Amino acid sequence: MACTTILVGKNASYDGSTLMARNEDSPSGEFTAKKFIVVNKGKQPRNYKSVLSKFKIKLPANALRYTAMPNAIDNEGIWGEAGINELNVAMSETETITSNPRVLGADPLVKNGFGEEDMLTIVLPYIKSAREGVIRFASLLKEYGTYEMNGIGFQDKDEIWWLETIGGHHFIAKRVPDDAYVVMPNQQGIDFFDFVDAFGKKENHMCSDDLIDFIKDNHLDLGMHDKDYKIEEDKAFDIRAALGSHDDSDHTYNTPRAWFMARYLNPTTYTWDGEGADYTPESDDIPWSFVPEKKVTIEDVKYVLSSYYQGTKYNPYGKTGDLSERGKYRPIGISRNNFLAITQLRPYMPKEFMAVKWISVGSNAFNVTAPFYANVTRTPEYLANTTAKVTTENYYWASRLIGAMADAHYNTTAIHIERYQNKVHSKGHEMINNFDKDLAKNSYSNISRKLANCNDQIAKMLKEETDDALDKVLYTASCGMKNSFARSDA
């Protein structure tokens, strides 16, 4: 599963929130309909079984309520992907990542282990903090193993942790610096790792308890060290060189995405273009985290996760420059985006309505994002009623229709998309701001019901604006059909 992630520490965001965001993308030639749901207490399975593998597990009885973005059609399992539980802890899973043959030969993937299909369901309902998320996931990984390489995000109002699986049973995890953001395409991304911390206080680093021996025994350390070097004393071990990939395909599929995100958020910190560039789209050493030049907003996150290399010669919709450069690299905002979830945990708000989930569906280049409160026991029908049937009565299919037509008529429909995005994003902020003020004036009794009613109003606005955009895009695309003809054409 190909995805793109950005993680924003609380001191790097515009309002002091931790922000975690990820596109879920389908593989080439596939499109996966999604829905926004809540799993209430009593609905969480106890005897869980995968669809794609033979993985089975007995789950604890004390499951918390949580939101999720599962597949609308469950023939391949749940694929919960992104959610927030009732204690305001969020999880994003997964960023499919790469490794190298030495790692996979030392700790092979486990055919009947768990995978992306399962991870949210078996972890998020049982954790009370981001750190607990790492610990629970690591214990399951050690016991059952996984059949794929993945990166997983865990978030609370104070911390974001990023975990990467290493082979079938191992992991590394690193806390996102409070003043920084992290960019993650589909490759092992953590660059430098502090083993002193990981085997000491564990303030910012955690890993498998045998990881040092694993690296030593399997000759994974590629550093040119002196004779007195000891891994266990290294505070900046090059973990990406040891455990990651350096394939030619990374340079067209992965590193360009990290390059664009960092280029947008740190435009003057480094030189990004030309012969003297510090980093290019094909650089293997693009840092895992950056301190941004300005505070990062919801709109920034949406923009970079919708990117198709605007403002560069690689834009597939470009009109000028070398034709061979257009579409050279895999976009972030690609045709097969299934959804984008931005989880925002706002420390200045009461815990009852601290958590907001900004949701986009379909191709991010042409869709919008809208905010929804997470502490609810139901979600709006417009986002929850997705099925295999194509209909404008739900958000997913309406967005897919807009994207397909807008892509084919990019130049003539771009103005409609821009206005649609600005209008929904502005109204989303306005409505959340007003709801927050009203909620703060009243008691928090029946808060989940009140928040669900707020979400209904946001969904109503979203549907109205989406229907309007669809009407405009359809009209413009229809006028541009190749078989059009008027008497004046003769």
CSV table of C-alpha atoms in Angstrom, one decimal:
chain,number,residue,atom,x,y,z
A,1,MET,CA,0.0,0.0,0.0
A,2,ALA,CA,1.6,3.3,-1.1
A,3,CYS,CA,1.1,6.3,1.1
A,4,THR,CA,2.7,9.6,2.3
A,5,THR,CA,2.9,10.9,5.8
A,6,ILE,CA,3.7,14.1,7.6
A,7,LEU,CA,4.0,14.5,11.3
A,8,VAL,CA,4.1,17.9,13.1
A,9,GLY,CA,5.3,18.5,16.6
A,10,LYS,CA,3.3,20.7,18.9
A,11,ASN,CA,5.8,23.6,18.9
A,12,ALA,CA,6.0,23.5,15.1
A,13,SER,CA,2.2,23.8,14.5
A,14,TYR,CA,0.2,27.0,14.1
A,15,ASP,CA,-1.9,26.5,17.3
A,16,GLY,CA,0.2,24.2,19.5
A,17,SER,CA,-1.6,21.1,18.4
A,18,THR,CA,0.2,17.9,17.5
A,19,LEU,CA,-0.7,17.1,13.9
A,20,MET,CA,-0.5,13.7,12.2
A,21,ALA,CA,-1.5,13.2,8.6
A,22,ARG,CA,-1.3,10.4,6.0
A,23,ASN,CA,-2.7,9.6,2.6
A,24,GLU,CA,-3.8,6.1,2.1
A,25,ASP,CA,-3.2,5.1,-1.5
A,26,SER,CA,-4.2,2.0,-3.4
A,27,PRO,CA,-1.7,0.1,-5.5
A,28,SER,CA,-1.5,0.8,-9.2
A,29,GLY,CA,-4.7,0.1,-11.1
A,30,GLU,CA,-6.8,-0.1,-7.9
A,31,PHE,CA,-9.1,2.3,-6.1
A,32,THR,CA,-10.5,1.6,-2.6
A,33,ALA,CA,-13.7,3.2,-1.4
A,34,LYS,CA,-13.5,4.4,2.2
A,35,LYS,CA,-15.9,5.5,4.9
A,36,PHE,CA,-15.7,7.3,8.3
A,37,ILE,CA,-17.1,5.4,11.2
A,38,VAL,CA,-16.9,5.0,15.0
A,39,VAL,CA,-16.5,1.7,16.7
A,40,ASN,CA,-18.5,1.9,19.9
A,41,LYS,CA,-17.9,-0.2,23.0
A,42,GLY,CA,-19.4,-3.6,22.6
A,43,LYS,CA,-18.8,-3.6,18.8
A,44,GLN,CA,-15.0,-4.3,19.0
A,45,PRO,CA,-14.3,-7.9,18.2
A,46,ARG,CA,-12.9,-10.2,20.9
A,47,ASN,CA,-11.8,-13.1,18.7
A,48,TYR,CA,-10.1,-11.3,15.8
A,49,LYS,CA,-9.1,-13.0,12.6
A,50,SER,CA,-7.5,-11.6,9.5
A,51,VAL,CA,-8.9,-12.0,6.0
A,52,LEU,CA,-5.7,-11.8,4.1
A,53,SER,CA,-3.6,-14.0,6.4
A,54,LYS,CA,-4.2,-16.7,9.0
A,55,PHE,CA,-3.5,-14.3,11.8
A,56,LYS,CA,-5.7,-14.7,14.9
A,57,ILE,CA,-5.7,-13.0,18.3
A,58,LYS,CA,-7.8,-12.9,21.4
A,59,LEU,CA,-8.3,-9.2,22.2
A,60,PRO,CA,-8.8,-7.7,25.6
A,61,ALA,CA,-12.2,-7.0,27.0
A,62,ASN,CA,-11.6,-3.3,27.9
A,63,ALA,CA,-11.7,-1.8,24.4
A,64,LEU,CA,-12.1,2.0,24.1
A,65,ARG,CA,-14.4,3.6,21.6
A,66,TYR,CA,-12.5,4.9,18.5
A,67,THR,CA,-13.0,6.3,15.1
A,68,ALA,CA,-11.6,4.7,11.9
A,69,MET,CA,-11.5,5.0,8.1
A,70,PRO,CA,-12.1,1.4,7.0
A,71,ASN,CA,-12.7,0.0,3.5
A,72,ALA,CA,-16.3,0.4,2.4
A,73,ILE,CA,-16.2,-3.1,1.0
A,74,ASP,CA,-14.8,-5.5,3.5
A,75,ASN,CA,-13.8,-8.4,1.2
A,76,GLU,CA,-10.1,-7.8,2.2
A,77,GLY,CA,-10.7,-7.1,5.9
A,78,ILE,CA,-11.1,-3.9,7.9
A,79,TRP,CA,-8.1,-1.6,7.1
A,80,GLY,CA,-9.0,0.9,9.8
A,81,GLU,CA,-6.1,3.2,8.8
A,82,ALA,CA,-6.6,6.3,10.9
A,83,GLY,CA,-8.4,6.9,14.1
A,84,ILE,CA,-8.7,8.6,17.5
A,85,ASN,CA,-9.8,6.8,20.6
A,86,GLU,CA,-12.0,8.3,23.4
A,87,LEU,CA,-8.9,9.2,25.4
A,88,ASN,CA,-7.6,11.5,22.6
A,89,VAL,CA,-4.9,9.1,21.4
A,90,ALA,CA,-4.5,8.8,17.6
A,91,MET,CA,-3.0,6.2,15.4
A,92,SER,CA,-2.1,6.2,11.7
A,93,GLU,CA,-1.3,2.9,9.9
A,94,THR,CA,0.4,2.3,7.7
A,95,GLU,CA,3.1,3.8,5.6
A,96,THR,CA,4.4,0.9,3.6
A,97,ILE,CA,8.2,1.1,3.8
A,98,THR,CA,11.3,-0.5,2.3
A,99,SER,CA,14.2,-2.4,3.7
A,100,ASN,CA,17.1,-4.3,2.2
A,101,PRO,CA,17.9,-8.0,1.5
A,102,ARG,CA,20.3,-8.3,4.4
A,103,VAL,CA,17.6,-7.3,6.9
A,104,LEU,CA,14.9,-9.5,5.4
A,105,GLY,CA,17.3,-12.4,5.2
A,106,ALA,CA,18.2,-12.0,8.9
A,107,ASP,CA,14.5,-11.6,10.1
A,108,PRO,CA,12.2,-12.8,7.3
A,109,LEU,CA,8.7,-11.5,7.1
A,110,VAL,CA,6.0,-13.8,8.6
A,111,LYS,CA,3.5,-15.1,6.1
A,112,ASN,CA,0.8,-15.6,8.8
A,113,GLY,CA,1.6,-12.6,10.8
A,114,PHE,CA,-0.5,-9.4,11.0
A,115,GLY,CA,-0.5,-6.5,8.6
A,116,GLU,CA,-2.0,-3.2,7.7
A,117,GLU,CA,-5.4,-4.8,7.5
A,118,ASP,CA,-5.3,-5.5,11.2
A,119,MET,CA,-3.1,-2.9,13.0
A,120,LEU,CA,-5.6,-0.2,14.0
A,121,THR,CA,-8.1,-2.7,15.3
A,122,ILE,CA,-5.7,-4.6,17.5
A,123,VAL,CA,-3.9,-1.6,18.9
A,124,LEU,CA,-5.8,1.7,19.1
A,125,PRO,CA,-8.7,0.6,21.4
A,126,TYR,CA,-6.2,-0.4,24.1
A,127,ILE,CA,-3.7,2.5,24.5
A,128,LYS,CA,-3.8,5.6,26.7
A,129,SER,CA,-0.9,7.5,25.2
A,130,ALA,CA,1.3,7.6,22.1
A,131,ARG,CA,4.1,5.9,24.0
A,132,GLU,CA,1.8,3.1,25.0
A,133,GLY,CA,1.0,2.7,21.4
A,134,VAL,CA,4.6,1.9,20.6
A,135,ILE,CA,4.9,-0.5,23.5
A,136,ARG,CA,1.7,-2.4,22.7
A,137,PHE,CA,2.5,-2.6,19.0
A,138,ALA,CA,6.1,-3.8,19.7
A,139,SER,CA,4.9,-6.6,22.0
A,140,LEU,CA,2.5,-7.8,19.3
A,141,LEU,CA,5.2,-7.6,16.7
A,142,LYS,CA,7.6,-9.6,18.8
A,143,GLU,CA,5.0,-12.3,19.5
A,144,TYR,CA,3.2,-12.7,16.1
A,145,GLY,CA,5.4,-11.0,13.5
A,146,THR,CA,4.3,-9.1,10.4
A,147,TYR,CA,4.2,-10.0,6.7
A,148,GLU,CA,5.1,-6.6,5.5
A,149,MET,CA,7.3,-3.6,6.3
A,150,ASN,CA,5.4,-0.7,7.7
A,151,GLY,CA,5.7,2.7,9.4
A,152,ILE,CA,3.1,3.6,12.1
A,153,GLY,CA,2.3,6.9,13.8
A,154,PHE,CA,1.0,7.3,17.4
A,155,GLN,CA,-0.1,10.7,18.7
A,156,ASP,CA,-1.4,12.3,21.9
A,157,LYS,CA,-1.6,16.0,22.7
A,158,ASP,CA,2.0,16.1,23.9
A,159,GLU,CA,3.9,13.6,21.7
A,160,ILE,CA,4.0,11.9,18.3
A,161,TRP,CA,6.0,8.7,17.9
A,162,TRP,CA,7.0,7.1,14.6
A,163,LEU,CA,7.5,3.4,14.6
A,164,GLU,CA,9.1,1.4,11.7
A,165,THR,CA,9.0,-2.4,11.5
A,166,ILE,CA,12.4,-4.0,10.8
A,167,GLY,CA,12.0,-7.4,9.2
A,168,GLY,CA,9.4,-9.7,10.6
A,169,HIS,CA,9.7,-9.1,14.3
A,170,HIS,CA,11.9,-6.0,15.0
A,171,PHE,CA,11.2,-2.3,15.3
A,172,ILE,CA,12.7,1.1,15.8
A,173,ALA,CA,10.7,4.1,17.1
A,174,LYS,CA,11.6,7.8,17.4
A,175,ARG,CA,9.7,10.7,19.0
A,176,VAL,CA,9.0,13.6,16.7
A,177,PRO,CA,10.9,16.7,18.0
A,178,ASP,CA,8.4,19.2,19.4
A,179,ASP,CA,9.8,22.0,17.2
A,180,ALA,CA,10.0,19.9,14.0
A,181,TYR,CA,8.0,18.1,11.3
A,182,VAL,CA,8.7,14.7,9.7
A,183,VAL,CA,8.3,13.8,6.0
A,184,MET,CA,7.8,10.1,5.1
A,185,PRO,CA,7.3,8.6,1.7
A,186,ASN,CA,7.3,4.8,1.2
A,187,GLN,CA,10.8,4.0,2.5
A,188,GLN,CA,12.5,3.4,5.8
A,189,GLY,CA,12.9,7.0,6.9
A,190,ILE,CA,14.4,7.4,10.4
A,191,ASP,CA,18.0,8.6,9.6
A,192,PHE,CA,19.9,8.8,12.9
A,193,PHE,CA,19.2,6.8,16.1
A,194,ASP,CA,20.4,7.2,19.7
A,195,PHE,CA,21.1,3.8,21.1
A,196,VAL,CA,22.2,5.3,24.4
A,197,ASP,CA,18.7,6.7,24.9
A,198,ALA,CA,16.9,3.7,23.4
A,199,PHE,CA,18.6,1.4,26.0
A,200,GLY,CA,18.5,4.0,28.8
A,201,LYS,CA,15.8,6.6,29.5
A,202,LYS,CA,13.9,6.0,26.3
A,203,GLU,CA,13.0,9.6,26.2
A,204,ASN,CA,13.0,9.9,22.4
A,205,HIS,CA,14.0,6.5,21.1
A,206,MET,CA,12.8,2.9,21.5
A,207,CYS,CA,13.7,-0.3,19.7
A,208,SER,CA,13.6,-4.1,20.0
A,209,ASP,CA,15.5,-5.3,23.1
A,210,ASP,CA,17.9,-7.3,20.9
A,211,LEU,CA,18.4,-4.8,18.1
A,212,ILE,CA,22.1,-4.1,18.7
A,213,ASP,CA,22.9,-7.8,18.7
A,214,PHE,CA,20.7,-8.1,15.6
A,215,ILE,CA,22.7,-5.4,13.8
A,216,LYS,CA,26.1,-6.8,14.9
A,217,ASP,CA,25.3,-10.5,14.3
A,218,ASN,CA,24.0,-9.8,10.8
A,219,HIS,CA,26.7,-7.3,9.8
A,220,LEU,CA,24.2,-4.5,9.1
A,221,ASP,CA,26.3,-1.6,10.3
A,222,LEU,CA,27.7,0.1,7.2
A,223,GLY,CA,29.6,2.9,9.0
A,224,MET,CA,33.3,3.4,8.5
A,225,HIS,CA,34.2,3.4,12.3
A,226,ASP,CA,37.5,3.3,14.1
A,227,LYS,CA,38.6,0.2,16.0
A,228,ASP,CA,37.2,1.4,19.3
A,229,TYR,CA,33.7,2.1,18.1
A,230,LYS,CA,30.8,0.6,20.0
A,231,ILE,CA,27.2,0.7,18.7
A,232,GLU,CA,25.7,0.8,22.2
A,233,GLU,CA,27.5,4.1,22.8
A,234,ASP,CA,26.4,5.7,19.6
A,235,LYS,CA,24.0,8.6,19.9
A,236,ALA,CA,23.6,9.2,16.2
A,237,PHE,CA,23.8,5.8,14.5
A,238,ASP,CA,23.1,5.8,10.8
A,239,ILE,CA,20.1,3.6,11.0
A,240,ARG,CA,18.9,4.4,7.5
A,241,ALA,CA,22.1,3.0,6.0
A,242,ALA,CA,22.0,-0.1,8.1
A,243,LEU,CA,18.3,-1.0,7.7
A,244,GLY,CA,16.9,1.0,4.7
A,245,SER,CA,16.9,0.7,1.0
A,246,HIS,CA,18.9,2.6,-1.7
A,247,ASP,CA,17.2,1.4,-4.8
A,248,ASP,CA,16.9,3.1,-8.2
A,249,SER,CA,13.1,3.0,-7.8
A,250,ASP,CA,13.4,5.1,-4.6
A,251,HIS,CA,14.6,8.0,-6.8
A,252,THR,CA,11.4,8.2,-8.9
A,253,TYR,CA,8.9,6.9,-6.3
A,254,ASN,CA,10.0,8.0,-2.8
A,255,THR,CA,12.6,10.6,-2.4
A,256,PRO,CA,11.0,13.2,-4.7
A,257,ARG,CA,8.0,13.3,-2.3
A,258,ALA,CA,10.1,14.0,0.7
A,259,TRP,CA,12.0,16.6,-1.4
A,260,PHE,CA,8.8,18.5,-2.3
A,261,MET,CA,7.4,18.5,1.2
A,262,ALA,CA,10.6,19.8,2.7
A,263,ARG,CA,11.1,22.3,-0.1
A,264,TYR,CA,7.7,23.8,0.5
A,265,LEU,CA,8.0,24.1,4.2
A,266,ASN,CA,11.7,25.2,4.3
A,267,PRO,CA,12.1,27.1,1.0
A,268,THR,CA,15.1,29.2,2.0
A,269,THR,CA,16.8,26.9,4.6
A,270,TYR,CA,18.4,24.9,1.8
A,271,THR,CA,19.0,25.1,-1.9
A,272,TRP,CA,16.6,22.6,-3.5
A,273,ASP,CA,17.1,23.2,-7.3
A,274,GLY,CA,20.0,23.4,-9.8
A,275,GLU,CA,23.5,22.1,-9.9
A,276,GLY,CA,24.4,23.4,-6.5
A,277,ALA,CA,21.4,22.0,-4.7
A,278,ASP,CA,21.8,20.7,-1.1
A,279,TYR,CA,19.0,18.2,-1.8
A,280,THR,CA,17.5,17.1,-5.1
A,281,PRO,CA,14.5,14.8,-5.8
A,282,GLU,CA,16.8,11.9,-6.0
A,283,SER,CA,18.9,12.5,-2.9
A,284,ASP,CA,19.2,9.6,-0.5
A,285,ASP,CA,20.1,11.8,2.5
A,286,ILE,CA,17.1,14.0,2.8
A,287,PRO,CA,16.6,14.4,6.6
A,288,TRP,CA,13.8,12.7,8.4
A,289,SER,CA,12.8,15.8,10.3
A,290,PHE,CA,13.1,19.6,9.8
A,291,VAL,CA,12.5,22.7,11.9
A,292,PRO,CA,10.1,24.7,9.6
A,293,GLU,CA,10.6,28.3,8.7
A,294,LYS,CA,7.2,29.2,9.9
A,295,LYS,CA,4.5,27.4,11.9
A,296,VAL,CA,2.7,24.6,10.0
A,297,THR,CA,-1.0,25.0,9.4
A,298,ILE,CA,-3.8,22.5,8.4
A,299,GLU,CA,-3.7,24.1,4.9
A,300,ASP,CA,0.0,23.5,4.7
A,301,VAL,CA,-0.5,19.8,5.5
A,302,LYS,CA,-3.3,19.5,3.0
A,303,TYR,CA,-1.3,21.2,0.3
A,304,VAL,CA,1.9,19.1,0.6
A,305,LEU,CA,-0.2,15.9,0.7
A,306,SER,CA,-2.0,17.0,-2.4
A,307,SER,CA,1.2,17.8,-4.3
A,308,TYR,CA,1.8,17.0,-8.0
A,309,TYR,CA,5.0,19.1,-8.0
A,310,GLN,CA,3.4,22.5,-8.6
A,311,GLY,CA,5.9,25.2,-9.2
A,312,THR,CA,8.5,22.7,-10.6
A,313,LYS,CA,9.3,21.4,-14.0
A,314,TYR,CA,8.0,18.0,-12.9
A,315,ASN,CA,4.3,19.1,-12.8
A,316,PRO,CA,2.4,16.7,-15.1
A,317,TYR,CA,-0.1,19.4,-15.9
A,318,GLY,CA,2.7,21.9,-16.8
A,319,LYS,CA,2.7,23.8,-20.1
A,320,THR,CA,6.3,24.9,-20.4
A,321,GLY,CA,9.7,23.5,-20.2
A,322,ASP,CA,11.2,20.1,-21.1
A,323,LEU,CA,8.4,17.6,-21.8
A,324,SER,CA,10.6,14.7,-20.6
A,325,GLU,CA,10.6,16.2,-17.1
A,326,ARG,CA,6.8,16.4,-16.7
A,327,GLY,CA,5.4,13.5,-14.8
A,328,LYS,CA,8.9,12.2,-14.1
A,329,TYR,CA,8.3,11.5,-10.4
A,330,ARG,CA,5.4,9.9,-8.5
A,331,PRO,CA,3.1,12.6,-7.2
A,332,ILE,CA,1.8,12.8,-3.6
A,333,GLY,CA,-1.7,13.8,-4.7
A,334,ILE,CA,-2.1,10.9,-7.0
A,335,SER,CA,-5.2,9.5,-8.8
A,336,ARG,CA,-5.4,6.6,-6.4
A,337,ASN,CA,-5.5,8.5,-3.1
A,338,ASN,CA,-8.2,6.8,-1.1
A,339,PHE,CA,-8.3,9.3,1.7
A,340,LEU,CA,-6.3,11.8,3.8
A,341,ALA,CA,-6.8,12.1,7.5
A,342,ILE,CA,-5.3,14.9,9.5
A,343,THR,CA,-5.6,14.2,13.2
A,344,GLN,CA,-5.4,17.4,15.3
A,345,LEU,CA,-5.2,17.3,19.1
A,346,ARG,CA,-5.8,20.8,20.5
A,347,PRO,CA,-4.3,21.2,24.0
A,348,TYR,CA,-6.1,24.5,24.6
A,349,MET,CA,-9.5,22.8,24.4
A,350,PRO,CA,-11.3,20.7,27.0
A,351,LYS,CA,-10.6,17.0,26.6
A,352,GLU,CA,-14.2,16.4,25.6
A,353,PHE,CA,-13.8,18.2,22.3
A,354,MET,CA,-10.0,18.4,22.0
A,355,ALA,CA,-9.8,15.9,19.1
A,356,VAL,CA,-10.6,16.9,15.5
A,357,LYS,CA,-10.2,14.8,12.4
A,358,TRP,CA,-9.9,16.6,9.1
A,359,ILE,CA,-11.0,14.2,6.3
A,360,SER,CA,-10.5,14.2,2.5
A,361,VAL,CA,-11.4,11.4,0.1
A,362,GLY,CA,-10.5,10.7,-3.5
A,363,SER,CA,-7.6,12.3,-5.3
A,364,ASN,CA,-6.2,15.0,-3.1
A,365,ALA,CA,-5.2,17.3,-6.0
A,366,PHE,CA,-8.9,17.9,-6.6
A,367,ASN,CA,-10.7,17.4,-3.2
A,368,VAL,CA,-11.2,19.3,0.0
A,369,THR,CA,-10.6,18.6,3.7
A,370,ALA,CA,-13.3,19.1,6.4
A,371,PRO,CA,-13.1,18.9,10.2
A,372,PHE,CA,-15.1,16.5,12.3
A,373,TYR,CA,-15.1,16.1,16.1
A,374,ALA,CA,-13.8,12.7,17.1
A,375,ASN,CA,-15.5,12.2,20.5
A,376,VAL,CA,-18.8,10.9,19.0
A,377,THR,CA,-20.8,7.7,19.0
A,378,ARG,CA,-22.0,8.1,15.4
A,379,THR,CA,-20.7,9.7,12.2
A,380,PRO,CA,-22.6,11.6,9.5
A,381,GLU,CA,-24.3,9.5,6.8
A,382,TYR,CA,-22.6,11.4,4.1
A,383,LEU,CA,-19.3,10.0,5.1
A,384,ALA,CA,-20.4,6.7,6.7
A,385,ASN,CA,-22.7,5.3,4.0
A,386,THR,CA,-20.1,4.5,1.3
A,387,THR,CA,-20.8,1.3,-0.6
A,388,ALA,CA,-19.7,-0.1,-3.9
A,389,LYS,CA,-22.5,1.8,-5.7
A,390,VAL,CA,-21.4,5.0,-7.4
A,391,THR,CA,-23.6,7.8,-6.1
A,392,THR,CA,-23.3,11.5,-5.3
A,393,GLU,CA,-25.1,10.9,-2.0
A,394,ASN,CA,-21.8,10.1,-0.3
A,395,TYR,CA,-18.5,12.1,0.0
A,396,TYR,CA,-16.2,9.4,-1.5
A,397,TRP,CA,-17.9,8.9,-4.8
A,398,ALA,CA,-18.7,12.6,-5.3
A,399,SER,CA,-15.0,13.4,-4.8
A,400,ARG,CA,-13.9,10.6,-7.2
A,401,LEU,CA,-16.3,12.0,-9.9
A,402,ILE,CA,-15.0,15.5,-9.4
A,403,GLY,CA,-11.3,14.3,-9.6
A,404,ALA,CA,-11.7,12.2,-12.7
A,405,MET,CA,-13.4,15.1,-14.7
A,406,ALA,CA,-11.1,17.8,-13.3
A,407,ASP,CA,-8.0,15.9,-14.2
A,408,ALA,CA,-9.2,15.4,-17.8
A,409,HIS,CA,-10.0,19.1,-18.1
A,410,TYR,CA,-7.4,20.5,-15.7
A,411,ASN,CA,-6.9,24.0,-17.2
A,412,THR,CA,-10.6,24.9,-17.5
A,413,THR,CA,-11.8,23.4,-14.2
A,414,ALA,CA,-8.8,24.5,-12.0
A,415,ILE,CA,-10.6,27.7,-11.0
A,416,HIS,CA,-13.7,25.7,-9.8
A,417,ILE,CA,-11.4,23.4,-7.7
A,418,GLU,CA,-9.5,26.3,-6.2
A,419,ARG,CA,-12.8,28.1,-5.1
A,420,TYR,CA,-14.2,24.8,-3.8
A,421,GLN,CA,-11.2,24.2,-1.7
A,422,ASN,CA,-11.0,27.7,-0.3
A,423,LYS,CA,-14.7,27.8,0.5
A,424,VAL,CA,-14.9,24.5,2.3
A,425,HIS,CA,-11.6,25.0,4.2
A,426,SER,CA,-12.7,28.5,5.3
A,427,LYS,CA,-16.2,27.3,6.3
A,428,GLY,CA,-14.7,24.4,8.2
A,429,HIS,CA,-12.6,26.6,10.3
A,430,GLU,CA,-15.5,29.0,10.9
A,431,MET,CA,-17.9,26.3,11.9
A,432,ILE,CA,-15.4,24.6,14.3
A,433,ASN,CA,-14.6,28.0,15.9
A,434,ASN,CA,-18.3,28.7,16.4
A,435,PHE,CA,-19.0,25.3,17.7
A,436,ASP,CA,-16.1,25.4,20.2
A,437,LYS,CA,-17.4,28.7,21.6
A,438,ASP,CA,-20.9,27.4,22.0
A,439,LEU,CA,-19.8,24.2,23.5
A,440,ALA,CA,-17.6,25.9,26.1
A,441,LYS,CA,-20.6,27.9,27.3
A,442,ASN,CA,-22.6,24.9,28.3
A,443,SER,CA,-22.2,21.8,30.4
A,444,TYR,CA,-20.5,18.8,28.8
A,445,SER,CA,-23.3,16.4,29.5
A,446,ASN,CA,-24.3,14.4,26.5
A,447,ILE,CA,-21.2,15.9,24.8
A,448,SER,CA,-20.9,13.0,22.3
A,449,ARG,CA,-24.4,13.7,21.0
A,450,LYS,CA,-23.8,17.4,20.8
A,451,LEU,CA,-20.6,16.9,18.9
A,452,ALA,CA,-22.3,14.4,16.5
A,453,ASN,CA,-24.9,17.1,15.8
A,454,CYS,CA,-22.1,19.6,15.0
A,455,ASN,CA,-20.6,17.0,12.7
A,456,ASP,CA,-24.0,16.7,10.9
A,457,GLN,CA,-24.0,20.4,10.2
A,458,ILE,CA,-20.4,20.3,8.8
A,459,ALA,CA,-21.4,17.3,6.6
A,460,LYS,CA,-24.4,19.2,5.3
A,461,MET,CA,-22.2,22.2,4.4
A,462,LEU,CA,-19.7,19.8,2.8
A,463,LYS,CA,-22.3,18.1,0.7
A,464,GLU,CA,-23.8,21.4,-0.5
A,465,GLU,CA,-20.4,22.7,-1.6
A,466,THR,CA,-19.3,19.3,-3.1
A,467,ASP,CA,-22.6,19.1,-5.1
A,468,ASP,CA,-22.0,22.7,-6.3
A,469,ALA,CA,-18.4,21.9,-7.4
A,470,LEU,CA,-19.5,18.8,-9.1
A,471,ASP,CA,-22.2,20.7,-11.1
A,472,LYS,CA,-19.6,23.3,-12.2
A,473,VAL,CA,-16.9,20.8,-13.1
A,474,LEU,CA,-19.4,18.6,-15.0
A,475,TYR,CA,-20.7,21.6,-17.0
A,476,THR,CA,-17.2,22.8,-17.9
A,477,ALA,CA,-16.0,19.3,-18.8
A,478,SER,CA,-19.2,18.7,-20.9
A,479,CYS,CA,-18.5,21.9,-22.8
A,480,GLY,CA,-15.0,20.7,-23.6
A,481,MET,CA,-16.0,17.3,-25.1
A,482,LYS,CA,-14.2,16.6,-28.3
A,483,ASN,CA,-17.5,15.8,-30.2
A,484,SER,CA,-18.9,19.2,-29.6
A,485,PHE,CA,-20.1,21.1,-32.7
A,486,ALA,CA,-21.9,24.4,-33.4
A,487,ARG,CA,-23.1,25.9,-36.7
A,488,SER,CA,-20.4,28.5,-36.4
A,489,ASP,CA,-17.8,25.7,-36.4
A,490,ALA,CA,-18.6,24.8,-40.0
